[in-house]
Amino acid sequence: MGTDGAGGKMARVRGVTIFGANGAPRHNSGYFGLEMLLGRQRFCRLAAAALASFVVGSAGRAAPAQEVADDGGHRLSKLEQESVDEALGKLGLVVDPNPTGKTIGTIFVMNGDVFSPRDWYFQWFNIFHRTTRENILRRELLFRPGQPYDQALVEESMRNLQTPPTVVLATGKSISPPELSSVVAIVPVKSPQAGKVDVLAVTRDVWSLRFNTSFEFQQATLSMLDTSLSENNLFGWRKFLSVGFSLDLGKYGVGPTYFDPNILGTRLQLYANALAFYSRATGHYEGNVETVSLVYPLYSLASRWGAGLAFSHDDEVIRSFFGTSLVEKPVADPPGGSVPYIFRRRREIVDANATRSFGASVIQRATLGYFYDDRHYVPVALSQYEGATPAQVAAFMSEWAPPNELRSQPYVRYDMFAARYGVYRDLDTFDLRENAQLGPSVSLLAAYGSPELGATYRAVPLSASARWTFEPLAGGLLRLSASGGLRMRDGRAIDQIYQARIYAATPMLRRLVRLVLSGEVDGTHDDTQHQFFVAGGDTGLRGYAIGEFQGPSMMIAHAELRTAPLAIVSQRFGAVLFADAGDAASSFSALIMRADAGLGIRWLIPQLNASVIRFDWAVPFVDGDLTMGGTRAGFPGRFSAGFQQIF
């Protein structure tokens, strides 16, 4: 995960974030299992029947009616092929293998029910789900009748349907709405008119009226829980409404979230979220947060203008944990001693911007905006500092809490990326389409804050990031990235932060396994915001305690051998062997490489989620910081569970 933007811990992003149960950026959400729907006995009977059908094999199954490619020769997955075959059969259509150079005639749109005829008695639950309306799906298609058939627009339409556009909040975090379709395929079909080609768009909804649940279970403790009663596809309009509950090690929150991607049928997007926070230990009210974002997005590569206005108010208690207890931070003599890491953050943010986009094969975007950020940090009640004296608390706030500051600054940002994409499967999910932007991408930002504009200091924030993604072998992926930022103030470069990362995945080896590797280096220098990185538990070292290693310098690496999915009817199961290594400390010279290894299980329920459910067990090979009560090497190891791959 990245910095929270206001000091405090930073950890690493594990894939794309989506709306959590309460609308906060969290991991993918969904049902924990089908047993919740049917009850234990019926679930076991159906599971046994599914396993029996898998063991018997596929020899007795009918071959696909018409095998097709989704784009550029990429074959459809089994789940996608089955949905396309159903649609072709119902509409009496035949695939056109040579659409190039023809004019589009009729566009057919078919959205399948969540549960197909292959899902047996589960089809009964379709009566509780309102499938996405046809006109809502059509508006995401970037081609129209009468236009020449353009495979690039077909591919981009599939990406838009598969992965909804992200929402940028005033805090700078980007979150993505929940994926609403497990299957997306667009194929050319033969037209009765000479010189024309018809097009068939096939989708299959995921279950939308749901009790969303996203969680992390570590050290026999529920360390994170997002749960809500929500409608992810309100009235079939792809609008999101929920009342959610959020819990971490220090607090829990309750409140509503609403996301509307097409206000009154326009391209305008509205995101609104409010939460009231309560202490997990005492149940006492301790803060709130409200966020509103209104955006006109760059909804296609051909879009030329975009704009956004975002507001956020934040009054909450910030904590950092070692395992399940608050981190103790030392304070200098006098007064000496140590103080638990806890304080209150009050923050108001406004961000307004407009973007102009240029180019076709290489997209360039220039953004002009204004950013206002008023932040204050104060101690909580003295009783929460576990016997610390007022002098110790004052020293802790001076040494470890970020300084109060008002930032008021216009800014300009430049983004560039190649409009080239690869299609992957069995990489992060099982059997579902995954899109990856290939080639280079660059982002540069410069701002200017001054007292004349209301800022506390005259400062020039600068940041840059660059990434290059390769496809060295068919089905493989290699991504190199680097980023950094600083603020120039009084001729001094402060708040320096930097990261370098490598991610590599081999093609499927003998169609059985894929090796996935990741490594990164993170650091800060001359940092007035007291930011630090965290490793341990689900943040990178699965065999160690939650947040066991913390500091302004971090190195971490992963290796996973991921199997191809085992198909049991529509469910997908897989296994992983993994190893983690790394540390976070006060400096790179102080790093001690910790290591663990283990095995895990992955489970995809495509009717309910596009992300896997994760179960991992890891054994540490190197002792943690035993002076702080850290993890001892060896058995029994640690078990953790959650959503999405670790990296």
XYZ file of C-alpha atoms in Angstrom:
647
model
C 0.000 0.000 0.000
C 1.149 3.558 -0.472
C 1.426 6.350 2.008
C -1.764 7.535 3.595
C -0.681 11.039 2.621
C -0.533 12.269 6.182
C 2.316 10.464 7.801
C 2.045 7.092 9.431
C 2.597 3.702 7.998
C 2.958 2.786 4.363
C 2.543 -0.711 3.086
C 2.400 -2.239 -0.340
C -0.481 -2.467 -2.775
C -1.680 -6.020 -3.412
C -3.269 -5.647 -6.787
C -6.120 -3.396 -7.697
C -8.230 -2.009 -4.863
C -11.977 -1.862 -5.093
C -14.837 -0.573 -3.014
C -14.785 -2.342 0.310
C -17.961 -2.997 2.175
C -17.945 0.564 3.446
C -16.653 2.148 0.264
C -13.056 2.446 1.430
C -10.256 1.104 -0.782
C -10.078 -2.552 0.144
C -9.587 -5.930 -1.432
C -12.207 -7.545 -3.576
C -15.363 -8.535 -1.751
C -17.859 -11.346 -2.047
C -19.402 -14.339 -0.369
C -17.070 -16.510 1.614
C -18.696 -19.678 0.240
C -21.751 -21.182 -1.341
C -22.457 -23.041 1.887
C -23.883 -19.759 3.221
C -26.532 -19.896 0.500
C -27.717 -23.504 0.692
C -26.862 -24.910 4.076
C -24.213 -27.473 4.895
C -25.903 -30.736 3.844
C -27.108 -29.599 0.427
C -23.796 -27.864 -0.238
C -21.892 -31.071 0.527
C -24.157 -33.131 -1.734
C -23.711 -30.723 -4.628
C -19.964 -30.510 -4.065
C -19.726 -34.298 -4.148
C -21.717 -34.426 -7.381
C -19.498 -31.749 -8.903
C -16.346 -33.634 -7.950
C -17.759 -36.842 -9.400
C -18.529 -35.138 -12.687
C -14.988 -33.774 -12.827
C -13.430 -37.175 -12.095
C -15.496 -38.828 -14.816
C -13.866 -36.353 -17.182
C -14.927 -34.263 -20.108
C -15.054 -37.009 -22.709
C -18.812 -37.088 -22.599
C -19.245 -33.342 -22.892
C -20.205 -31.777 -26.165
C -17.468 -29.848 -27.900
C -17.930 -26.065 -28.169
C -20.318 -25.222 -30.957
C -18.047 -22.610 -32.504
C -14.580 -21.998 -31.085
C -13.680 -18.328 -31.429
C -10.996 -15.867 -30.427
C -11.752 -12.861 -28.270
C -9.157 -10.518 -29.746
C -5.981 -10.757 -31.711
C -6.074 -14.561 -31.682
C -6.514 -14.958 -27.903
C -8.691 -18.008 -27.346
C -11.660 -17.700 -25.064
C -11.497 -19.408 -21.720
C -13.808 -22.302 -21.027
C -16.187 -20.101 -19.007
C -16.278 -17.509 -21.780
C -16.661 -20.093 -24.538
C -19.642 -21.657 -22.790
C -21.396 -18.278 -22.514
C -20.695 -17.445 -26.167
C -21.978 -20.847 -27.300
C -25.223 -20.299 -25.381
C -25.741 -16.882 -26.978
C -24.938 -18.095 -30.496
C -27.362 -20.959 -30.098
C -30.206 -18.846 -28.716
C -29.881 -16.191 -31.424
C -29.059 -18.572 -34.273
C -25.828 -16.764 -35.126
C -22.608 -17.991 -36.722
C -19.134 -16.606 -36.071
C -17.616 -14.556 -38.908
C -13.910 -15.477 -39.093
C -13.059 -12.554 -41.429
C -14.656 -9.315 -40.166
C -11.822 -7.006 -41.263
C -12.840 -4.421 -43.851
C -16.564 -4.908 -43.316
C -19.145 -2.444 -42.025
C -20.932 -3.155 -38.756
C -24.596 -4.043 -39.225
C -26.550 -5.197 -36.176
C -25.124 -5.259 -32.651
C -26.527 -8.035 -30.446
C -26.159 -7.774 -26.678
C -26.845 -10.751 -24.421
C -26.255 -10.660 -20.680
C -26.486 -14.076 -19.088
C -27.916 -14.841 -15.684
C -25.487 -15.194 -12.807
C -26.110 -18.929 -12.561
C -26.180 -20.829 -15.856
C -27.862 -24.178 -16.654
C -24.557 -25.816 -15.667
C -25.028 -24.590 -12.093
C -27.929 -26.957 -11.317
C -30.224 -25.846 -8.488
C -28.329 -22.588 -8.046
C -30.289 -21.209 -11.016
C -33.123 -20.660 -8.563
C -31.213 -17.706 -7.121
C -31.387 -15.843 -10.446
C -34.865 -14.623 -9.492
C -33.255 -12.452 -6.796
C -30.851 -10.753 -9.198
C -31.648 -7.951 -11.639
C -29.282 -8.427 -14.582
C -27.640 -5.381 -16.092
C -29.964 -3.580 -18.490
C -29.159 -3.950 -22.161
C -28.952 -0.182 -22.754
C -26.399 0.151 -19.947
C -24.189 -2.446 -21.607
C -24.645 -0.899 -25.057
C -23.481 2.510 -23.847
C -20.100 1.006 -22.905
C -19.543 -0.216 -26.476
C -17.307 2.195 -28.379
C -18.518 1.163 -31.840
C -21.835 1.708 -33.613
C -23.730 0.303 -36.636
C -22.490 1.824 -39.886
C -18.889 2.126 -38.702
C -16.067 -0.045 -40.054
C -15.301 -3.042 -37.862
C -12.326 -2.029 -35.689
C -10.754 -4.724 -33.533
C -9.050 -2.096 -31.331
C -12.433 -0.600 -30.367
C -13.792 -4.080 -29.707
C -10.899 -4.806 -27.348
C -11.273 -1.469 -25.558
C -15.002 -2.076 -25.123
C -14.237 -5.420 -23.497
C -11.777 -3.753 -21.125
C -14.381 -1.149 -20.148
C -16.989 -3.808 -19.440
C -14.536 -6.042 -17.596
C -12.874 -3.374 -15.463
C -14.928 -0.284 -14.508
C -13.035 3.033 -14.509
C -11.274 4.070 -11.329
C -12.401 6.903 -9.082
C -9.771 9.363 -7.823
C -10.453 10.675 -4.338
C -9.303 14.000 -2.915
C -6.656 12.169 -0.877
C -5.037 11.064 -4.143
C -6.032 7.425 -3.742
C -7.578 5.727 -6.747
C -10.193 3.050 -6.217
C -12.150 0.920 -8.642
C -15.794 -0.088 -8.374
C -16.551 -3.791 -8.028
C -16.350 -5.787 -11.229
C -19.912 -6.548 -12.296
C -19.247 -9.121 -15.029
C -17.391 -12.396 -14.636
C -17.532 -13.090 -18.387
C -17.028 -10.508 -21.143
C -16.645 -11.526 -24.785
C -17.341 -9.662 -28.030
C -17.233 -11.662 -31.264
C -18.002 -10.875 -34.931
C -20.882 -12.857 -36.433
C -22.035 -13.283 -40.004
C -24.513 -10.739 -41.339
C -27.262 -11.550 -43.876
C -26.187 -8.405 -45.756
C -23.228 -8.590 -48.131
C -20.165 -6.614 -47.055
C -21.371 -6.295 -43.475
C -20.582 -7.982 -40.197
C -22.773 -8.178 -37.123
C -21.339 -8.114 -33.616
C -22.338 -10.140 -30.553
C -21.463 -8.829 -27.070
C -21.842 -11.450 -24.345
C -21.554 -10.802 -20.625
C -22.502 -12.646 -17.460
C -23.256 -10.728 -14.274
C -21.783 -11.554 -10.902
C -24.211 -11.682 -8.001
C -24.988 -8.088 -6.988
C -27.517 -8.157 -4.139
C -25.195 -9.455 -1.520
C -23.749 -9.493 1.906
C -20.274 -8.325 0.864
C -17.412 -9.618 2.942
C -13.694 -8.904 2.631
C -11.382 -9.940 5.430
C -7.863 -10.676 6.649
C -7.436 -13.360 9.310
C -3.980 -13.464 10.893
C -2.514 -14.582 14.230
C -5.870 -16.120 15.188
C -7.250 -12.586 14.954
C -9.647 -10.927 12.562
C -7.253 -8.126 11.626
C -9.455 -6.583 8.934
C -13.113 -6.965 8.053
C -15.247 -5.099 5.552
C -18.824 -6.255 5.397
C -22.000 -4.693 4.101
C -25.467 -5.220 2.836
C -25.194 -3.815 -0.651
C -26.631 -3.738 -4.119
C -23.675 -3.598 -6.489
C -25.881 -3.208 -9.560
C -28.848 -1.138 -8.403
C -31.904 -1.817 -10.613
C -29.532 -3.147 -13.308
C -28.022 0.333 -13.803
C -24.511 -0.559 -12.524
C -24.936 1.808 -9.589
C -23.605 0.838 -6.166
C -25.385 1.400 -2.828
C -24.376 -0.090 0.502
C -24.492 0.268 4.255
C -21.243 -1.093 5.538
C -19.233 -2.082 8.574
C -15.431 -1.781 8.613
C -13.047 -3.104 11.252
C -9.285 -3.063 11.742
C -7.090 -3.745 14.761
C -7.820 -0.363 16.339
C -11.317 0.719 15.371
C -14.504 -0.080 13.498
C -16.674 2.140 11.339
C -20.260 2.183 10.121
C -21.748 4.165 7.240
C -23.189 4.314 3.705
C -21.517 4.406 0.282
C -23.011 5.372 -3.075
C -21.400 5.240 -6.516
C -23.185 6.362 -9.685
C -21.117 5.927 -12.883
C -23.700 7.568 -15.162
C -25.610 10.385 -13.466
C -28.913 10.912 -15.316
C -27.566 8.873 -18.232
C -24.471 11.056 -18.697
C -20.818 10.093 -18.290
C -20.610 12.012 -14.994
C -19.587 9.861 -12.012
C -20.554 10.490 -8.383
C -18.907 8.802 -5.420
C -19.995 9.545 -1.822
C -19.001 7.811 1.389
C -19.421 8.550 5.110
C -18.191 6.586 8.124
C -18.467 6.998 11.881
C -15.589 5.380 13.812
C -15.616 3.662 17.199
C -12.770 2.256 19.278
C -12.464 -1.525 18.924
C -11.269 -1.797 22.531
C -13.916 0.356 24.257
C -16.699 0.899 21.710
C -16.511 4.666 22.266
C -17.082 7.044 19.328
C -13.771 8.451 18.116
C -14.155 10.128 14.724
C -15.597 10.238 11.241
C -14.706 10.619 7.580
C -16.712 11.933 4.605
C -15.681 11.813 0.958
C -17.397 13.151 -2.168
C -16.045 12.973 -5.717
C -17.637 14.219 -8.954
C -15.760 13.243 -12.117
C -16.191 13.483 -15.866
C -13.825 10.652 -16.840
C -11.691 9.961 -19.862
C -13.888 6.963 -20.589
C -12.071 5.880 -23.759
C -8.659 6.256 -25.368
C -10.258 8.647 -27.851
C -11.689 10.923 -25.116
C -10.171 14.380 -25.230
C -11.420 16.144 -22.079
C -11.903 15.098 -18.478
C -12.419 16.933 -15.184
C -12.886 16.247 -11.510
C -13.826 17.852 -8.201
C -13.224 15.963 -4.961
C -13.641 16.760 -1.267
C -12.667 14.842 1.849
C -13.039 15.503 5.579
C -11.172 13.249 7.982
C -11.210 13.193 11.797
C -9.886 9.840 12.972
C -7.405 8.165 15.278
C -4.224 6.838 13.653
C -2.551 3.762 15.132
C 0.311 1.452 14.235
C 0.492 -2.158 15.376
C 3.109 -4.788 16.129
C 1.145 -8.013 15.999
C -2.114 -7.190 17.731
C -0.673 -4.562 20.109
C 0.198 -0.924 19.551
C 3.785 -0.205 18.523
C 5.858 1.414 21.264
C 7.988 4.303 20.000
C 10.982 5.542 22.021
C 11.288 9.247 22.842
C 14.541 11.080 23.424
C 15.904 11.952 26.861
C 14.522 13.906 28.517
C 11.883 12.664 29.224
C 12.884 9.238 27.776
C 10.858 6.043 27.791
C 8.468 4.873 25.114
C 4.952 5.841 24.036
C 2.287 3.862 22.096
C 1.913 4.979 18.474
C -1.489 6.669 18.493
C -2.688 10.194 17.693
C -5.602 11.995 16.081
C -5.562 13.344 12.529
C -7.875 16.113 11.374
C -7.759 16.895 7.677
C -9.781 18.731 4.996
C -8.895 18.304 1.332
C -10.224 19.793 -1.899
C -8.884 18.841 -5.333
C -10.157 20.349 -8.609
C -8.653 19.549 -11.996
C -9.177 19.385 -15.749
C -7.386 17.112 -18.231
C -6.702 17.318 -21.964
C -5.782 14.096 -23.756
C -3.853 13.753 -27.044
C -2.736 10.943 -29.318
C -3.876 7.527 -30.479
C -1.179 4.811 -30.337
C 0.649 6.819 -27.665
C -1.666 8.673 -25.268
C -0.486 11.913 -23.684
C -2.505 13.769 -21.053
C -1.947 17.176 -19.489
C -3.754 18.036 -16.258
C -4.080 21.430 -14.569
C -5.445 21.471 -11.043
C -5.596 23.078 -7.620
C -4.999 21.230 -4.360
C -5.946 22.398 -0.849
C -4.926 20.272 2.142
C -5.296 21.469 5.755
C -3.957 18.876 8.212
C -3.596 18.844 11.998
C -2.275 16.181 14.368
C -3.084 16.164 18.076
C -2.662 13.627 20.895
C -5.604 11.531 22.044
C -6.685 11.315 25.687
C -3.761 10.741 28.046
C -5.389 7.537 29.322
C -4.792 5.874 25.919
C -1.024 6.281 26.245
C -0.785 3.539 28.877
C 0.776 5.466 31.734
C 2.916 7.876 29.686
C 3.425 11.323 31.193
C 2.305 14.540 29.466
C 5.966 15.338 28.770
C 6.482 11.957 27.104
C 3.358 12.385 24.986
C 4.512 15.864 23.923
C 7.917 14.431 22.968
C 6.243 11.598 21.045
C 4.109 14.032 19.035
C 7.178 16.128 18.236
C 9.286 13.165 17.134
C 6.778 10.797 15.521
C 3.639 12.673 14.420
C 3.674 14.725 11.200
C 3.711 18.515 11.639
C 0.575 20.616 11.246
C 0.494 22.230 7.815
C -1.796 23.860 5.275
C -0.977 23.207 1.636
C -2.553 25.412 -1.013
C -1.041 24.853 -4.417
C -1.809 24.805 -8.136
C -0.294 21.852 -9.946
C 0.331 20.462 -13.404
C 0.635 16.785 -14.273
C 1.774 15.034 -17.436
C 0.931 11.398 -18.197
C 2.011 9.285 -21.152
C 1.398 5.633 -21.951
C 1.315 3.297 -24.913
C -2.199 2.239 -25.949
C -1.207 -1.400 -26.195
C -2.660 -4.187 -24.083
C -2.129 -7.857 -23.394
C -4.717 -10.400 -22.331
C -3.859 -12.876 -19.557
C -5.607 -15.658 -17.722
C -4.619 -17.754 -14.724
C -2.276 -14.993 -13.552
C -4.083 -13.290 -10.663
C -7.474 -14.904 -11.246
C -8.533 -18.233 -12.701
C -9.923 -18.562 -16.214
C -11.106 -14.935 -16.362
C -9.791 -12.272 -18.681
C -7.088 -9.999 -17.213
C -5.938 -6.914 -19.098
C -2.432 -5.461 -18.804
C -1.188 -2.253 -20.406
C 2.065 -3.042 -22.248
C 4.948 -0.771 -23.151
C 6.038 2.428 -21.382
C 4.097 4.752 -19.111
C 5.308 7.945 -17.451
C 3.766 10.384 -14.976
C 5.262 13.726 -13.906
C 3.845 16.248 -11.429
C 4.922 19.701 -10.267
C 3.113 22.033 -7.861
C 3.743 25.392 -6.234
C 2.547 26.332 -2.755
C 3.051 29.781 -1.267
C 1.917 31.850 1.737
C 0.255 34.253 -0.715
C -2.100 31.393 -1.568
C -2.644 30.531 2.086
C 0.010 27.808 2.430
C 2.027 27.483 5.620
C 5.282 27.211 3.657
C 6.614 28.164 0.260
C 7.258 24.772 -1.295
C 7.558 23.070 -4.671
C 6.374 19.440 -4.642
C 7.790 17.288 -7.463
C 7.116 13.658 -8.296
C 7.787 11.250 -11.142
C 7.047 7.640 -11.963
C 7.941 5.404 -14.883
C 6.965 1.884 -15.807
C 7.683 -0.441 -18.682
C 5.760 -3.657 -19.163
C 7.022 -6.365 -21.508
C 5.626 -9.616 -22.825
C 8.953 -11.456 -23.316
C 7.223 -14.766 -24.083
C 3.634 -15.479 -25.052
C 1.655 -15.678 -21.829
C 4.499 -14.197 -19.749
C 4.820 -10.745 -18.228
C 7.702 -8.572 -17.042
C 7.105 -5.177 -15.420
C 9.786 -2.734 -14.243
C 8.766 0.405 -12.375
C 10.304 3.237 -10.403
C 8.851 6.293 -8.693
C 9.978 9.114 -6.483
C 8.898 12.404 -4.995
C 10.120 15.304 -2.882
C 9.324 18.851 -1.838
C 11.702 21.746 -2.328
C 11.464 24.129 0.638
C 13.956 26.887 1.453
C 16.443 25.364 -0.969
C 16.230 21.957 0.723
C 14.814 18.734 -0.680
C 12.545 17.346 2.030
C 10.013 14.495 2.187
C 11.972 12.404 -0.273
C 10.343 9.063 -1.045
C 11.266 6.510 -3.684
C 10.400 3.014 -4.843
C 11.725 0.536 -7.397
C 9.907 -2.654 -8.257
C 10.143 -5.659 -10.554
C 7.352 -8.124 -11.294
C 7.783 -11.183 -13.507
C 5.540 -14.071 -14.462
C 6.470 -16.956 -16.712
C 4.044 -18.472 -19.201
C 2.205 -21.568 -18.027
C 4.800 -24.351 -17.897
C 3.416 -27.535 -19.469
C -0.023 -26.016 -18.815
C 0.396 -26.916 -15.159
C 2.207 -24.187 -13.203
C 3.381 -20.612 -13.514
C 6.280 -19.021 -11.589
C 5.558 -15.460 -10.396
C 8.273 -13.263 -8.864
C 8.172 -9.829 -7.268
C 10.727 -7.606 -5.586
C 10.837 -4.022 -4.425
C 12.927 -1.448 -2.600
C 11.344 1.494 -0.770
C 12.863 4.359 1.145
C 12.459 7.856 2.535
C 14.983 10.570 3.319
C 14.782 13.884 5.187
C 11.135 13.099 5.813
C 9.170 15.658 7.831
C 5.996 13.538 7.597
C 7.432 10.624 9.635
C 6.317 8.067 7.087
C 7.436 4.464 7.422
C 6.995 1.133 5.670
C 5.490 -1.979 7.197
C 6.214 -5.663 6.560
C 4.777 -8.686 8.278
C 1.561 -10.642 7.908
C -0.416 -9.915 4.776
C 1.789 -6.884 3.979
C 4.587 -9.076 2.744
C 6.035 -11.647 5.151
C 3.283 -14.155 5.787
C 5.179 -16.148 8.418
C 5.614 -13.150 10.748
C 3.388 -11.056 12.978
C 1.249 -8.247 11.636
C 3.426 -5.151 11.131
C 6.395 -6.832 12.847
C 8.978 -4.878 10.823
C 8.676 -1.108 10.416
C 10.943 1.672 9.276
C 11.739 4.260 6.590
C 13.659 1.668 4.533
C 12.312 -1.606 3.200
C 13.287 -4.409 0.847
C 10.967 -7.294 0.115
C 10.700 -10.139 -2.409
C 8.259 -12.939 -3.201
C 8.263 -16.090 -5.273
C 5.141 -18.157 -5.935
C 4.608 -21.278 -7.976
C 0.919 -21.065 -8.926
C -0.910 -23.997 -10.432
C -3.358 -23.863 -13.283
C -6.950 -23.964 -12.052
C -8.706 -27.203 -11.293
C -12.217 -26.881 -12.723
C -15.041 -28.386 -10.689
C -18.099 -27.381 -12.721
C -17.927 -23.560 -12.662
C -15.705 -23.328 -9.574
C -11.937 -22.950 -9.918
C -9.375 -24.161 -7.371
C -5.604 -23.829 -7.338
C -2.576 -24.225 -5.117
C 0.596 -22.199 -4.521
C 4.028 -22.851 -3.091
C 5.616 -19.612 -1.952
C 8.599 -17.980 -0.309
C 8.911 -14.426 1.069
C 12.020 -12.512 2.099
C 12.589 -8.979 3.326
C 12.720 -6.508 6.183
C 11.859 -2.932 7.110
C 14.161 -0.940 9.367
C 15.588 2.488 10.180
C 18.075 2.311 7.277
C 19.143 -0.044 4.523
C 22.298 -0.927 6.464
C 20.119 -2.047 9.382
C 18.051 -4.465 7.293
C 18.201 -8.137 8.320
C 16.703 -10.377 5.670
C 13.897 -12.414 7.195
C 12.473 -15.315 5.200
C 9.539 -17.675 5.241
C 7.981 -20.301 2.993
C 4.694 -22.095 2.836
C 1.786 -23.265 0.774
C -1.677 -22.009 0.030
C -4.997 -22.612 -1.695
C -6.854 -20.305 -4.069
C -10.598 -20.511 -4.785
C -12.532 -18.606 -7.425
C -16.333 -18.385 -7.343
C -16.996 -16.639 -10.696
C -20.697 -16.111 -9.990
C -19.810 -14.036 -6.943
C -16.377 -12.575 -7.538
C -13.634 -11.882 -10.043
C -10.919 -12.322 -7.388
C -9.711 -15.441 -5.647
C -10.153 -16.255 -1.976
C -6.736 -16.865 -0.408
C -5.694 -19.339 2.327
C -1.972 -19.389 3.248
C 0.190 -21.151 5.822
C 3.788 -19.952 6.228
C 6.751 -20.999 8.409
C 9.464 -18.404 9.242
C 13.110 -19.411 8.819
C 14.729 -16.453 10.644
C 13.835 -15.044 14.058
C 12.082 -11.713 14.159
C 13.032 -8.979 16.625
C 12.866 -11.050 19.824
C 13.648 -8.009 21.976
C 10.240 -6.687 20.903
C 8.478 -10.010 21.379
C 8.815 -10.914 17.715
C 8.320 -14.196 15.880
C 10.537 -17.196 16.546
C 11.673 -19.246 13.560
C 10.192 -22.678 12.935
C 6.903 -24.400 13.489
C 3.969 -24.089 13.915
C 4.024 -21.154 11.512
C 1.121 -18.804 10.804
C -2.167 -19.136 8.956
C -3.802 -16.244 7.106
C -6.771 -15.833 4.797
C -8.180 -13.047 2.685
C -9.103 -11.906 -0.811
C -6.780 -11.437 -3.817
C -3.245 -12.631 -4.320
C -0.625 -11.261 -1.929
C 1.183 -9.560 -4.847
